Amino acid sequence: MAEKTEVPSDACRRIVLCGFETDSLSFFADLIRLGSQSPTKRTDRSAAEVSITADRTVISVSCDDLFRLRKLGRRFTKSNEDWRTIILVGDPRQVLRKREQSTGAYAIGYDRSLDISAAGIVTYSSPGLLRVSEAIRLARTAYPERTLVVRCEDIDRDPELIRHALSSFTGLPMRRPFSGLLQHPKLSRRPWPSLSDWQINEKDAARLVRQFRLAPELNDLREEWGYAARADLAWLSALGDAARCGFDDTQGTIFCYHTDDTFYASEVARLRRSVEVLGLKLDITVVPPTQDWLSAVRLKPIVLLEARKRIRGPLLYIDSDAIVHRTPWPYLRGYCGDIAVAGHPRQAIISGTIFLNDTEGAIQLLEEWIAVQDANPDHWDQHSLEHLVLRHGKASGPHRIEYLPPELCRVFDRVYPRPIEPIEPIIEHLQASRERFAGETEVNVNLTRRRQRIAEVDALYISGERRSNTLRLLASRGTDVTRWSEPTNLLASWTSRAQKVARLIEPGEIVLDIGCGAMTLESELPEGCTYIPADLVKRDERTLPCDLNAGRVPDRYANVVTMIGVFEYCHSPESVLAVIARRWPRLVLTYNPADLDGGRDRLRHGWFNALSSAAVLALAQQVGFRLRMIVPLGRERIYDLEIVP
């Protein structure tokens, strides 16, 4: 009779196993179960959905739990559970090379990961490496004693060291040597490649070069996760020498078409202005008016085929009711397939943005798109494009279809589920169809949102008044009270930024929100927080008066001061930091560093300063702050600072 085993009294009853790659998590969960001499149970569900019992330790396996760890921790603490979190990471150089089996596309990027929906449609929607790293930092800050980060490769390098670390961390007796278990028949093959096998083809090399250029923070990850010092970039230089195309940011052509009428002509004028600001090439085709909207959108593959045959080089199609916020070409030059399409997370393929390489395969796919559409006269362009993607979106197909991230096809008011949000759009679609289909007297919430967003965009791209006004305010060192007194200038698109700041706040803290604006932060704060709004303009009866440029700050105690979208509008940012450092112990501020601008005109945004990210940190350190964390937010950064005790 086998000896009955029990869970030791000092062993935890819940292990939350998470990371960014399901195969690695599954392998590691089975390794723990085989190595432990205590009863364990594995479940491939979120820890939030799994109850625990006294007779065994439950190991939950879920990638997405990484983004719920602080919430889970609060829940388990409240219920007096003993839990541990194990997070698996890998060398970013290897992770970025991993491909999704069924499509052959790269599975993980610095920004996004591939997500396969139940319908078989693939979209770039899941969080990428930078979002993963942010979640890991949050977990280690909130629960340092309950969080263990394990490098996948170390299981091969020193399996017994990992075994001892796990036994000590979880309290589970692991007396079976891992070195032997690695060959166990019930253990699947390790899903990560060996670092000693650094064989890399030119395409993978070019991808790594491009990814590290687009996101230099990847160097920080290699150091943070213990793979190499940040300054150790000899490998990247060698790759760059071998794959010079990784530095090719040559512009292609942005293309759109519209029917010959005044309605869409005004939409295209807005698009043209946004493209001209960036100095990008734009090709516009005007087609005769059609009898209805369906006929107009069904022209899309036909017009695209003509453009693909006529225009040389990469081609980026976008709908005429869109705008371009920043150049997409450094990102798009990394795409080597015939076409690349976008899709709503875990939902349908959408046709508002389509990338077409200058290949015969792209032409053949467009011809097939037309044929599919002709065979289905009631379908609009998006339906037939989705049919095409489902037919060819596999690694073994004759043509290569790749997948664009939400930043390149962002519907302006679409809300993405967490942890995908926030999305800072490169290309933003403004949904002109809402104007065409709205009733004359109908109260239409979607239409109202569109018109508000149009007003915001036009103020940014059409009028030169804001730039001139910024120059006047710089000369007088004044604050733009008129602008901030107008509620329509408090943009709805800033909500996602407040959500990310709120994730850095702990329950029960007292938060002074300087420059509170629409006070979006208040509704996003954790349970039990006290919210104190302060602003130039009295937003409600609680609002404390504040003008940083005039040296007026509230005289109220707080654990945390937040400055969301404020620091850019300070004439003397070093003086502002000094004032805050003397009064409050912690500051969470957002900022658009000048070194990440990509040529953006800061005066047109009304900004008074242009600091690099390093300069922000240097000023903060000079007045006594130390850095807790930097959170990437597109080109923006969130700086979590605290006073050195």
XYZ file of C-alpha atoms in Angstrom, residues 3-417:
415
model
C 2.150 5.701 1.931
C -0.497 8.354 2.480
C 0.867 11.859 2.068
C -0.459 15.097 3.484
C 0.212 18.729 2.843
C 2.697 19.994 5.467
C 1.237 22.555 7.848
C 3.723 25.212 6.701
C 3.026 24.666 2.960
C 0.880 27.166 1.080
C -2.477 25.946 -0.208
C -2.575 28.081 -3.342
C 0.055 28.652 -6.009
C -0.789 31.237 -8.678
C 1.358 30.321 -11.679
C 1.399 32.940 -14.422
C 3.533 34.515 -17.139
C 3.281 35.346 -20.820
C 3.400 31.927 -22.441
C 0.959 29.070 -21.806
C 3.233 26.196 -22.896
C 5.937 27.167 -20.409
C 3.403 27.513 -17.594
C 1.941 24.073 -18.290
C 5.393 22.488 -18.287
C 6.331 24.169 -15.010
C 3.042 23.238 -13.282
C 3.572 19.568 -14.158
C 7.163 19.759 -12.938
C 5.997 21.053 -9.544
C 3.347 18.321 -9.282
C 5.790 15.552 -10.160
C 8.486 16.931 -7.881
C 6.309 17.503 -4.826
C 5.606 14.702 -2.370
C 2.493 16.494 -1.145
C -0.965 16.258 -2.730
C -1.352 18.890 -5.447
C -4.003 19.716 -7.992
C -3.484 21.605 -11.248
C -6.212 23.676 -12.880
C -6.026 25.692 -16.094
C -8.339 28.384 -14.782
C -7.830 31.726 -13.126
C -7.114 31.612 -9.423
C -10.163 33.855 -8.996
C -12.381 30.937 -10.101
C -10.798 28.183 -7.989
C -11.558 27.361 -4.374
C -8.976 25.646 -2.193
C -9.280 22.799 0.289
C -7.201 21.763 3.290
C -6.061 18.433 1.816
C -4.066 19.654 -1.166
C -2.258 22.577 -2.781
C -3.977 24.012 -5.853
C -1.791 25.224 -8.727
C -3.731 27.532 -11.042
C -2.274 28.129 -14.509
C -3.357 31.332 -16.264
C -1.387 33.877 -18.277
C -3.958 36.584 -17.582
C -3.673 36.181 -13.802
C -0.459 38.154 -14.098
C -2.634 41.236 -14.622
C -4.913 40.413 -11.679
C -2.277 39.782 -9.030
C -2.841 42.863 -6.914
C -6.589 42.315 -6.910
C -6.145 38.602 -6.184
C -3.725 39.407 -3.377
C -6.226 41.716 -1.708
C -8.915 39.053 -2.017
C -6.758 36.267 -0.565
C -5.546 38.479 2.266
C -9.125 39.371 3.151
C -10.111 35.675 3.263
C -6.976 34.847 5.287
C -5.590 32.482 2.635
C -1.921 31.604 2.331
C -0.856 31.925 -1.285
C 2.283 32.270 -3.391
C 2.753 33.662 -6.895
C 5.298 32.191 -9.299
C 5.942 34.174 -12.487
C 7.831 32.611 -15.389
C 9.946 34.849 -17.614
C 12.286 34.242 -20.521
C 15.153 35.992 -22.249
C 13.454 38.693 -24.356
C 15.688 37.766 -27.288
C 14.243 34.244 -27.318
C 10.696 35.246 -26.462
C 10.526 37.698 -29.374
C 11.547 34.948 -31.808
C 8.821 32.487 -30.793
C 6.239 31.773 -33.502
C 2.619 30.726 -33.249
C 2.350 27.225 -34.677
C -0.816 27.423 -36.760
C -0.118 30.790 -38.423
C 3.669 30.946 -38.407
C 3.420 34.558 -37.208
C 5.547 35.844 -34.346
C 3.657 35.022 -31.168
C 4.907 37.811 -28.904
C 6.132 41.358 -29.490
C 7.250 44.195 -27.282
C 3.711 45.556 -27.501
C 1.300 42.740 -28.364
C 0.866 38.976 -28.474
C -1.154 36.885 -30.895
C -4.580 35.880 -29.669
C -6.490 33.029 -31.310
C -10.249 33.347 -30.945
C -12.648 30.431 -30.829
C -13.660 31.265 -34.402
C -10.089 30.781 -35.590
C -9.530 34.477 -36.289
C -6.139 35.768 -35.233
C -5.658 39.276 -33.910
C -2.896 41.142 -32.178
C -4.685 41.830 -28.921
C -3.020 40.322 -25.878
C -0.451 42.302 -23.879
C 3.148 42.111 -25.030
C 6.446 42.040 -23.175
C 6.393 45.610 -21.875
C 2.941 45.199 -20.372
C 4.065 41.903 -18.842
C 7.082 43.577 -17.270
C 4.884 46.332 -15.841
C 2.570 43.750 -14.236
C 5.544 41.906 -12.739
C 6.889 45.105 -11.189
C 3.486 45.861 -9.694
C 3.245 42.389 -8.181
C 6.755 42.493 -6.717
C 6.120 45.928 -5.254
C 2.767 44.984 -3.707
C 3.678 41.495 -2.421
C 7.470 41.088 -2.406
C 7.453 38.151 0.043
C 4.811 36.244 -1.891
C 6.196 36.682 -5.417
C 8.918 34.584 -7.039
C 10.177 35.244 -10.576
C 11.735 32.200 -12.267
C 13.663 32.229 -15.525
C 12.607 29.357 -17.795
C 16.152 28.697 -18.957
C 17.405 28.132 -15.392
C 15.397 24.912 -15.189
C 17.879 23.498 -17.725
C 20.950 25.268 -16.345
C 20.528 24.355 -12.682
C 17.382 22.290 -12.029
C 18.344 21.494 -8.432
C 18.753 25.169 -7.566
C 15.227 25.756 -8.887
C 13.941 22.784 -6.890
C 15.375 24.102 -3.622
C 14.093 27.613 -4.345
C 10.572 26.321 -4.995
C 10.565 24.123 -1.906
C 11.670 27.007 0.299
C 9.233 29.457 -1.288
C 6.107 27.267 -1.256
C 6.797 25.042 1.764
C 6.111 21.963 -0.371
C 8.598 19.108 0.159
C 10.325 18.538 -3.182
C 12.709 15.660 -2.589
C 12.586 14.198 -6.089
C 15.532 15.571 -8.113
C 14.405 17.832 -10.946
C 17.374 16.745 -13.052
C 15.802 13.303 -13.343
C 12.244 14.551 -13.687
C 13.148 16.566 -16.781
C 13.143 13.250 -18.680
C 9.887 12.006 -17.129
C 7.426 10.645 -19.754
C 4.530 12.642 -18.241
C 6.439 15.875 -18.699
C 6.039 17.497 -22.091
C 9.028 18.726 -24.061
C 10.378 22.026 -22.784
C 8.801 24.776 -24.901
C 11.692 27.239 -24.719
C 14.890 26.982 -26.784
C 18.301 26.664 -25.193
C 20.239 29.915 -24.989
C 23.389 28.037 -25.935
C 21.771 27.422 -29.313
C 21.959 30.979 -30.639
C 21.257 30.079 -34.255
C 19.294 32.877 -35.869
C 18.231 33.520 -39.425
C 18.293 36.930 -41.084
C 14.553 37.514 -40.700
C 14.612 36.805 -36.955
C 17.728 38.940 -36.596
C 16.078 41.869 -38.360
C 13.008 41.497 -36.145
C 15.088 41.624 -32.966
C 16.959 44.691 -34.164
C 13.688 46.441 -34.988
C 11.964 45.447 -31.751
C 14.847 46.699 -29.599
C 14.969 49.934 -31.619
C 11.224 50.508 -31.208
C 11.324 49.638 -27.500
C 14.723 50.323 -25.876
C 13.104 49.335 -22.560
C 13.693 45.726 -23.637
C 17.317 46.291 -22.627
C 16.097 47.111 -19.124
C 14.150 43.845 -19.040
C 17.219 41.789 -19.862
C 18.998 43.382 -16.910
C 15.977 43.281 -14.595
C 15.399 39.579 -15.216
C 19.088 38.787 -14.831
C 20.098 37.949 -18.389
C 22.740 40.608 -18.993
C 23.754 44.125 -18.049
C 21.871 46.853 -19.882
C 25.093 48.091 -21.450
C 25.843 44.650 -22.908
C 24.646 45.267 -26.448
C 27.443 43.676 -28.439
C 25.029 40.961 -29.568
C 22.633 43.609 -30.915
C 25.403 45.366 -32.816
C 26.408 42.044 -34.344
C 22.826 41.334 -35.374
C 22.528 44.819 -36.834
C 25.607 44.237 -38.954
C 24.180 40.952 -40.203
C 20.642 42.236 -40.816
C 20.795 45.850 -41.981
C 17.131 45.732 -43.030
C 16.310 46.019 -39.331
C 17.249 49.712 -39.694
C 15.158 50.271 -42.820
C 12.438 52.806 -41.928
C 11.850 53.914 -45.498
C 8.371 55.338 -45.923
C 5.797 53.641 -48.040
C 2.601 55.304 -49.254
C -0.584 55.841 -47.289
C -3.581 55.308 -49.541
C -7.306 56.032 -49.242
C -10.303 56.437 -51.517
C -13.631 58.219 -51.196
C -16.730 58.927 -53.218
C -16.943 62.277 -54.994
C -19.194 64.168 -52.574
C -18.794 66.954 -50.038
C -19.390 64.689 -47.062
C -16.332 62.476 -47.514
C -14.275 65.318 -49.000
C -14.337 66.975 -45.558
C -13.285 63.727 -43.899
C -10.348 63.355 -46.297
C -9.303 66.963 -45.649
C -8.873 66.096 -41.978
C -6.858 62.979 -42.865
C -4.692 64.965 -45.278
C -3.824 67.547 -42.625
C -2.828 64.892 -40.093
C -0.553 63.236 -42.671
C 1.001 66.529 -43.817
C 1.992 67.377 -40.235
C 4.062 64.175 -40.187
C 5.545 64.672 -43.659
C 4.203 61.352 -44.958
C 3.211 60.390 -48.501
C -0.533 60.205 -49.176
C -2.251 58.961 -52.336
C -6.003 59.622 -52.693
C -8.360 58.111 -55.253
C -11.772 59.710 -55.871
C -14.503 57.402 -57.203
C -17.921 58.342 -58.624
C -20.842 58.489 -56.182
C -22.545 55.149 -55.582
C -26.202 54.395 -55.020
C -25.704 53.351 -51.404
C -23.141 52.738 -48.655
C -22.849 49.009 -49.404
C -21.865 49.681 -52.994
C -19.211 52.146 -51.833
C -17.509 49.800 -49.371
C -17.639 46.878 -51.810
C -15.396 48.936 -54.074
C -12.558 48.588 -51.562
C -10.697 45.514 -52.930
C -11.182 46.759 -56.488
C -9.691 50.169 -55.765
C -6.943 48.598 -53.659
C -5.959 46.257 -56.495
C -5.611 49.200 -58.868
C -3.508 51.094 -56.318
C -1.310 48.065 -55.592
C -0.519 47.682 -59.298
C 0.088 51.429 -59.742
C 2.129 52.374 -56.648
C 5.510 50.860 -55.925
C 6.729 50.015 -52.436
C 4.779 49.237 -49.234
C 1.187 50.476 -49.234
C -0.923 51.256 -46.178
C -4.633 51.568 -46.833
C -6.733 53.461 -44.281
C -10.363 54.528 -44.444
C -10.880 58.150 -45.458
C -12.512 59.015 -42.107
C -9.332 58.252 -40.165
C -6.380 60.322 -38.981
C -2.698 59.479 -38.488
C -1.167 60.541 -35.173
C 2.415 59.395 -35.797
C 4.369 57.657 -38.500
C 3.556 53.943 -38.743
C 6.493 53.048 -40.995
C 9.184 52.085 -38.454
C 6.678 49.541 -37.138
C 5.310 48.377 -40.490
C 8.699 47.821 -42.123
C 9.016 44.767 -39.894
C 6.164 43.048 -41.735
C 7.334 40.668 -44.455
C 4.100 38.935 -45.496
C 1.864 39.780 -48.420
C -0.771 41.626 -46.405
C -1.447 42.452 -42.764
C -4.895 43.030 -41.282
C -6.343 44.151 -37.964
C -9.108 42.770 -35.806
C -11.059 43.568 -32.686
C -9.760 41.502 -29.744
C -11.118 37.957 -29.930
C -13.624 39.091 -32.549
C -13.924 39.765 -36.261
C -11.329 40.971 -38.729
C -11.857 44.637 -39.643
C -10.912 46.402 -42.862
C -10.270 50.003 -41.795
C -6.478 49.558 -41.956
C -4.780 47.117 -44.340
C -1.048 46.842 -45.033
C -0.005 45.605 -48.486
C 3.543 44.707 -49.375
C 4.746 45.085 -52.956
C 4.426 41.382 -53.801
C 2.678 39.219 -56.346
C 1.034 37.437 -53.429
C -0.644 40.675 -52.341
C -2.094 41.120 -55.831
C -3.378 37.541 -55.884
C -5.012 37.951 -52.480
C -6.775 41.122 -53.627
C -8.021 39.352 -56.745
C -9.337 36.516 -54.592
C -11.001 39.045 -52.257
C -12.852 40.479 -55.264
C -13.920 36.989 -56.364
C -15.237 36.115 -52.888
C -17.163 39.377 -52.820
C -18.633 38.816 -56.273
C -19.858 35.391 -55.145
C -21.615 36.989 -52.153
C -23.443 40.114 -53.404
C -24.996 40.847 -50.000
C -21.673 40.837 -48.142
C -19.784 44.014 -47.440
C -16.006 44.261 -47.754
C -15.250 43.258 -44.169
C -17.154 39.964 -44.403
C -15.318 38.834 -47.527
C -11.950 39.929 -46.092
C -12.588 37.799 -43.024
C -13.392 34.856 -45.290
C -10.039 35.389 -46.989
C -8.148 35.548 -43.695
C -9.706 32.336 -42.415
C -8.738 30.616 -45.658
C -5.117 31.811 -45.811
C -4.140 32.769 -42.268
C -2.124 29.593 -41.705
C 1.606 28.965 -41.830
C 1.247 26.418 -44.634
C -0.845 28.618 -46.940
C 0.348 29.836 -50.356
C 0.130 33.476 -49.263
C 1.290 35.085 -46.045
C -1.237 37.068 -43.983
C 0.033 38.856 -40.887
C -1.739 40.745 -38.131
C -1.717 44.390 -37.056
C -2.021 45.621 -33.463
C -4.992 47.735 -32.282
C -2.843 50.902 -32.375
C -2.978 50.794 -36.167
C -6.753 50.454 -36.416
C -8.190 52.087 -33.309
C -11.885 52.982 -33.448
C -11.837 56.198 -31.448
C -14.359 55.249 -28.738
C -13.973 51.488 -28.648
C -13.319 50.172 -25.151
C -10.969 47.225 -25.025
C -11.073 44.779 -22.115
